[in-house]
Coordinates of C-alpha atoms and ligand atoms in Angstrom, one line a residue:
X620 CA -109.7 149.5 -3.1
X621 CA -110.8 149.5 -6.8
X622 CA -112.7 146.2 -7.3
X623 CA -111.6 146.1 -10.9
X624 CA -108.0 145.5 -9.8
X625 CA -108.0 142.4 -7.6
X626 CA -105.9 139.6 -9.0
X627 CA -105.8 136.0 -7.7
X628 CA -102.6 134.2 -8.6
X629 CA -102.7 130.5 -8.2
X630 CA -99.2 129.9 -7.0
X631 CA -96.6 127.3 -6.0
X632 CA -94.0 127.9 -8.7
X633 CA -91.1 130.3 -9.4
X634 CA -93.1 131.8 -12.2
X635 CA -96.0 132.6 -9.8
X636 CA -93.5 134.3 -7.5
X637 CA -92.0 136.3 -10.3
X638 CA -95.5 137.4 -11.5
X639 CA -96.5 138.5 -8.0
X640 CA -93.3 140.5 -7.7
X641 CA -94.0 142.3 -11.0
X642 CA -97.7 143.0 -10.1
X643 CA -96.9 144.1 -6.6
X644 CA -94.2 146.5 -7.8
X645 CA -96.6 147.9 -10.4
X646 CA -98.7 149.1 -7.4
X647 CA -102.0 149.1 -9.3
X648 CA -103.3 145.7 -8.2
X649 CA -104.4 144.0 -5.0
X650 CA -102.4 140.8 -5.4
X651 CA -103.6 137.6 -3.7
X652 CA -101.4 134.6 -3.9
X653 CA -103.0 131.3 -3.3
X654 CA -100.7 128.5 -2.0
X655 CA -101.8 124.9 -1.5
X656 CA -100.1 124.6 1.8
X657 CA -98.1 121.5 1.0
X658 CA -94.7 122.8 2.4
X659 CA -94.3 123.8 6.1
X660 CA -92.5 127.1 5.5
X661 CA -93.1 128.2 1.9
X662 CA -91.2 131.2 0.5
X663 CA -94.1 133.6 0.4
X664 CA -94.5 135.9 -2.7
X665 CA -95.2 139.6 -2.3
X666 CA -98.9 140.5 -1.7
X667 CA -101.6 138.8 0.3
X668 CA -101.5 135.1 1.0
X669 CA -104.4 132.6 0.9
X670 CA -103.2 129.3 2.3
X671 CA -104.9 126.0 1.5
X672 CA -107.6 124.9 -0.9
X673 CA -110.9 126.5 -1.8
X674 CA -113.1 123.4 -1.7
X675 CA -113.2 122.4 -5.4
X676 CA -114.5 124.4 -8.3
X677 CA -117.7 125.5 -6.5
X678 CA -115.7 126.7 -3.5
X679 CA -113.4 128.7 -5.7
X680 CA -116.3 130.2 -7.7
X681 CA -117.8 131.3 -4.4
X682 CA -114.5 132.9 -3.3
X683 CA -114.1 134.7 -6.6
X684 CA -117.6 136.3 -6.2
X685 CA -117.2 137.2 -2.5
X686 CA -113.7 138.7 -3.0
X687 CA -114.8 140.5 -6.2
X688 CA -111.8 139.0 -8.0
X689 CA -111.4 140.6 -11.5
X690 CA -108.9 138.1 -13.0
X691 CA -107.3 134.8 -12.1
X692 CA -103.8 133.9 -13.3
X693 CA -103.1 130.2 -12.9
X694 CA -99.4 129.9 -12.4
X695 CA -99.4 126.5 -10.8
X696 CA -97.1 123.7 -11.8
X697 CA -98.0 122.3 -15.2
X698 CA -98.7 118.9 -13.6
X699 CA -101.1 120.4 -11.0
X700 CA -104.0 119.3 -13.1
X701 CA -106.8 119.4 -10.5
X702 CA -106.5 122.9 -9.4
X703 CA -106.2 124.2 -13.0
X704 CA -109.4 122.3 -14.0
X705 CA -111.2 123.7 -10.9
X706 CA -110.0 127.2 -11.6
X707 CA -111.0 127.1 -15.3
X708 CA -114.5 125.8 -14.3
X709 CA -114.9 128.3 -11.4
X710 CA -113.9 131.2 -13.6
X711 CA -116.4 130.2 -16.3
X712 CA -119.1 130.0 -13.6
X713 CA -118.2 133.3 -12.0
X714 CA -117.4 135.0 -15.3
X715 CA -113.9 135.9 -14.3
X716 CA -111.2 136.1 -16.9
X717 CA -108.7 133.2 -16.6
X718 CA -105.2 132.9 -17.9
X719 CA -102.8 130.0 -17.5
X720 CA -99.1 130.8 -17.1
X721 CA -97.1 127.7 -17.7
X722 CA -93.4 127.7 -18.5
X723 CA -92.5 125.9 -21.7
X724 CA -91.6 122.2 -21.5
X725 CA -88.0 121.1 -21.8
X726 CA -86.8 120.0 -25.2
X727 CA -84.5 117.0 -25.6
X728 CA -81.0 118.1 -26.5
X729 CA -78.1 116.4 -28.2
X730 CA -76.5 113.9 -25.9
X731 CA -79.7 113.3 -23.9
X732 CA -81.0 109.8 -23.4
X733 CA -84.7 110.4 -22.7
X734 CA -87.3 107.7 -22.3
X735 CA -90.6 109.5 -22.6
X736 CA -93.6 108.0 -20.8
X737 CA -97.2 109.2 -20.4
X738 CA -97.6 109.0 -16.6
X739 CA -96.2 107.8 -13.3
X740 CA -97.6 104.2 -13.8
X741 CA -95.9 104.0 -17.2
X742 CA -92.6 105.2 -15.6
X743 CA -92.8 102.4 -12.9
X744 CA -93.6 99.8 -15.6
X745 CA -90.6 100.9 -17.6
X746 CA -88.3 100.5 -14.6
X747 CA -89.7 97.1 -13.8
X748 CA -88.8 96.0 -17.4
X749 CA -85.3 97.6 -17.2
X750 CA -82.1 96.9 -15.4
X751 CA -82.1 100.3 -13.6
X752 CA -81.2 99.7 -10.0
X753 CA -80.5 103.0 -8.3
X754 CA -83.1 105.6 -9.3
X755 CA -83.3 109.3 -8.5
X756 CA -87.1 109.7 -8.2
X757 CA -87.8 113.5 -8.6
X758 CA -91.6 113.4 -9.1
X759 CA -92.5 114.5 -5.6
X760 CA -92.9 112.7 -2.4
X761 CA -96.7 112.5 -2.8
X762 CA -96.4 110.5 -6.0
X763 CA -94.2 107.5 -5.1
X764 CA -97.0 104.9 -4.8
X765 CA -96.8 103.6 -8.4
X766 CA -93.1 102.6 -7.5
X767 CA -94.0 100.7 -4.3
X768 CA -94.0 97.3 -6.0
X769 CA -90.4 97.7 -7.2
X770 CA -89.0 96.1 -4.1
X771 CA -85.7 95.1 -5.7
X772 CA -84.8 98.7 -6.7
X773 CA -83.4 101.5 -4.6
X774 CA -84.7 105.1 -4.8
X775 CA -83.3 108.5 -3.9
X776 CA -85.9 111.2 -3.1
X777 CA -85.4 114.9 -2.4
X778 CA -87.8 117.1 -0.5
X779 CA -88.1 120.5 1.2
X780 CA -89.5 119.0 4.4
X781 CA -88.2 115.8 6.0
X782 CA -90.1 112.7 4.8
X783 CA -90.9 110.1 7.4
X784 CA -93.1 107.4 5.9
X785 CA -92.8 106.3 2.2
X786 CA -94.4 103.2 0.6
X787 CA -91.0 102.1 -0.7
X788 CA -88.8 99.3 0.5
X789 CA -85.4 100.6 -0.3
X790 CA -84.7 104.3 -0.4
X791 CA -82.8 107.3 1.0
X792 CA -83.8 110.9 1.2
X793 CA -82.0 114.2 0.9
X794 CA -83.3 117.6 1.9
X795 CA -83.2 120.5 -0.6
X796 CA -85.0 123.5 -2.0
X797 CA -84.4 124.5 -5.6
X798 CA -83.0 125.9 -7.8
X799 CA -80.7 122.9 -8.4
X800 CA -77.7 123.5 -10.6
X801 CA -75.8 121.1 -12.8
X802 CA -72.6 120.9 -10.8
X803 CA -74.3 120.0 -7.5
X804 CA -76.6 117.6 -9.3
X805 CA -73.7 115.8 -10.9
X806 CA -72.1 115.4 -7.5
X807 CA -75.4 114.1 -6.0
X808 CA -75.8 111.6 -8.8
X809 CA -72.2 110.4 -8.4
X810 CA -72.4 110.2 -4.6
X811 CA -75.4 108.0 -4.7
X812 CA -74.3 105.9 -7.7
X813 CA -77.6 106.8 -9.5
X814 CA -78.1 104.9 -12.8
X815 CA -81.3 106.5 -13.9
X816 CA -83.6 109.4 -13.2
X817 CA -87.4 109.8 -13.2
X818 CA -88.7 113.4 -13.8
X819 CA -91.8 115.2 -14.9
X820 CA -91.3 117.4 -17.9
X821 CA -91.7 120.4 -15.6
X822 CA -89.8 122.9 -17.8
X823 CA -88.0 126.0 -16.5
X824 CA -84.5 126.5 -15.2
X825 CA -84.9 125.7 -11.5
X826 CA -84.8 122.0 -11.8
X827 CA -83.0 121.6 -15.2
X828 CA -79.7 120.9 -13.5
X829 CA -80.4 117.2 -13.2
X830 CA -81.2 117.0 -16.9
X831 CA -77.8 118.7 -17.8
X832 CA -76.0 116.5 -15.2
X833 CA -77.6 113.3 -16.7
X834 CA -76.5 114.3 -20.1
X835 CA -72.9 114.8 -18.9
X836 CA -72.9 111.4 -17.1
X837 CA -74.7 109.6 -19.9
X838 CA -77.6 108.6 -17.7
X839 CA -81.0 107.7 -19.0
X840 CA -83.9 110.0 -17.9
X841 CA -87.5 108.7 -17.8
X842 CA -89.4 111.8 -18.8
X843 CA -93.1 112.0 -17.9
X844 CA -94.9 114.0 -20.6
X845 CA -97.1 117.0 -19.9
X846 CA -100.8 116.4 -19.2
X847 CA -103.2 117.6 -21.9
X848 CA -103.5 121.4 -22.0
X849 CA -106.8 123.2 -21.2
X850 CA -108.5 125.0 -24.0
X851 CA -107.8 128.5 -22.5
X852 CA -105.7 131.6 -22.8
X853 CA -102.2 130.8 -21.9
X854 CA -98.7 132.4 -21.8
X855 CA -95.3 131.1 -21.0
X856 CA -93.6 134.0 -19.2
X857 CA -94.6 136.2 -16.2
X858 CA -94.1 139.4 -18.2
X859 CA -96.6 138.2 -20.8
X860 CA -99.1 137.5 -18.1
X861 CA -98.7 141.2 -17.0
X862 CA -99.3 142.3 -20.5
X863 CA -102.5 140.2 -20.7
X864 CA -103.7 141.8 -17.4
X865 CA -103.0 145.3 -18.5
X866 CA -105.0 144.8 -21.7
X867 CA -107.8 143.4 -19.7
X868 CA -107.9 145.9 -16.9
Ligands
NAP118 P1 -103.6 119.5 -7.6 O1 -103.6 118.0 -7.5 O2 -103.8 120.0 -9.0 O3 -104.7 120.1 -6.7 C1 -105.3 119.3 -5.6 C2 -106.0 120.3 -4.7 O4 -105.1 121.0 -3.9 C3 -106.9 121.3 -5.4 O5 -108.1 120.8 -5.8 C4 -107.0 122.4 -4.4 O6 -107.9 122.1 -3.4 C5 -105.6 122.4 -3.8 N1 -104.6 123.3 -4.5 C6 -103.7 122.9 -5.3 N2 -102.9 124.0 -5.7 C7 -103.4 125.1 -5.0 C8 -103.1 126.4 -4.9 N3 -102.1 127.0 -5.6 N4 -103.9 127.2 -4.1 C9 -104.9 126.7 -3.4 N5 -105.3 125.4 -3.4 C10 -104.5 124.6 -4.2 O7 -102.3 120.1 -7.0 P2 -100.8 119.4 -6.7 O8 -100.4 118.8 -8.0 O9 -100.9 118.6 -5.5 O10 -100.0 120.7 -6.4 C11 -100.1 121.5 -5.3 C12 -99.3 122.7 -5.4 O11 -98.0 122.4 -5.5 C13 -99.7 123.6 -6.5 O12 -99.8 124.9 -6.1 C14 -98.6 123.5 -7.5 O13 -98.3 124.7 -8.2 C15 -97.4 123.1 -6.6 N6 -96.5 122.1 -7.3 C16 -96.9 121.0 -7.8 C17 -96.1 120.1 -8.5 C18 -96.6 118.9 -9.2 O14 -95.7 118.2 -9.7 N7 -97.9 118.6 -9.2 C19 -94.7 120.5 -8.5 C20 -94.2 121.6 -7.9 C21 -95.2 122.5 -7.3 P3 -109.4 122.6 -3.3 O15 -110.1 121.7 -4.3 O16 -109.8 122.4 -1.9 O17 -109.4 124.0 -3.8

């Protein structure tokens, strides 16, 4: 194996999957996909799989050196801040080129009622001050704690794996793995008499269906803004990440 062609993709998104597919098909790279291991049966991208964390920035730097990784493409979710910080730091320490692949954020369109907030706490505070009663909380099952005190509201959550314990008083859950399209999302919102939605501004088509459905139904959407970007090389599309890699190696 040519040690100059070993690429670590920090994965967990559709873009990471698409990138792995392109690089694997190219045939010139050893593709290692790193997954956090949060879902029980993840859809595994083509190439090798590294499951679970590295042990912080130091652990990752050690891994980069021992596996002679020649480039890291961070295609994690735009809100997965910790792993990106670690990767940026580890790449600097191990002198490995680092690229961030983040899909562009969604833009508000005509007919949208968006209530932008800075973070999850601000979203919960906004709900406390509002008359929203039945809320579709799409921020992820691990991030419901800020909403725990809203005992007089009802929440709908969706997850890939069944959820057992949640720190919420009134809620229901549905199972589902994206992509989620407008028609089915409209049906879900109607069935559960949802009056508002909380979402991160994740960007990309896979979860845009709820935004389009909310527009159609005239529902307000509390939109958590993107975290501050790292000062690094970045692209928005898998094909551009391949171009970057080809210029590099
Ligand atoms: P995070 O808070 O940024 O990272 C926490 C820790 O999890 C990291 O320090 C790292 O552990 C480990 N980790 C995270 N992503 C990893 C990866 N791709 N490969 C190996 N280890 C990883 O992460 P998160 O926000 O919980 O997201 C976890 C995963 O879910 C990411 O892969 C992300 O792409 C995906 N995801 C996140 C969101 C979201 O809204 N945050 C949404 C959809 C998908 P060590 O320090 O031990 O290395």
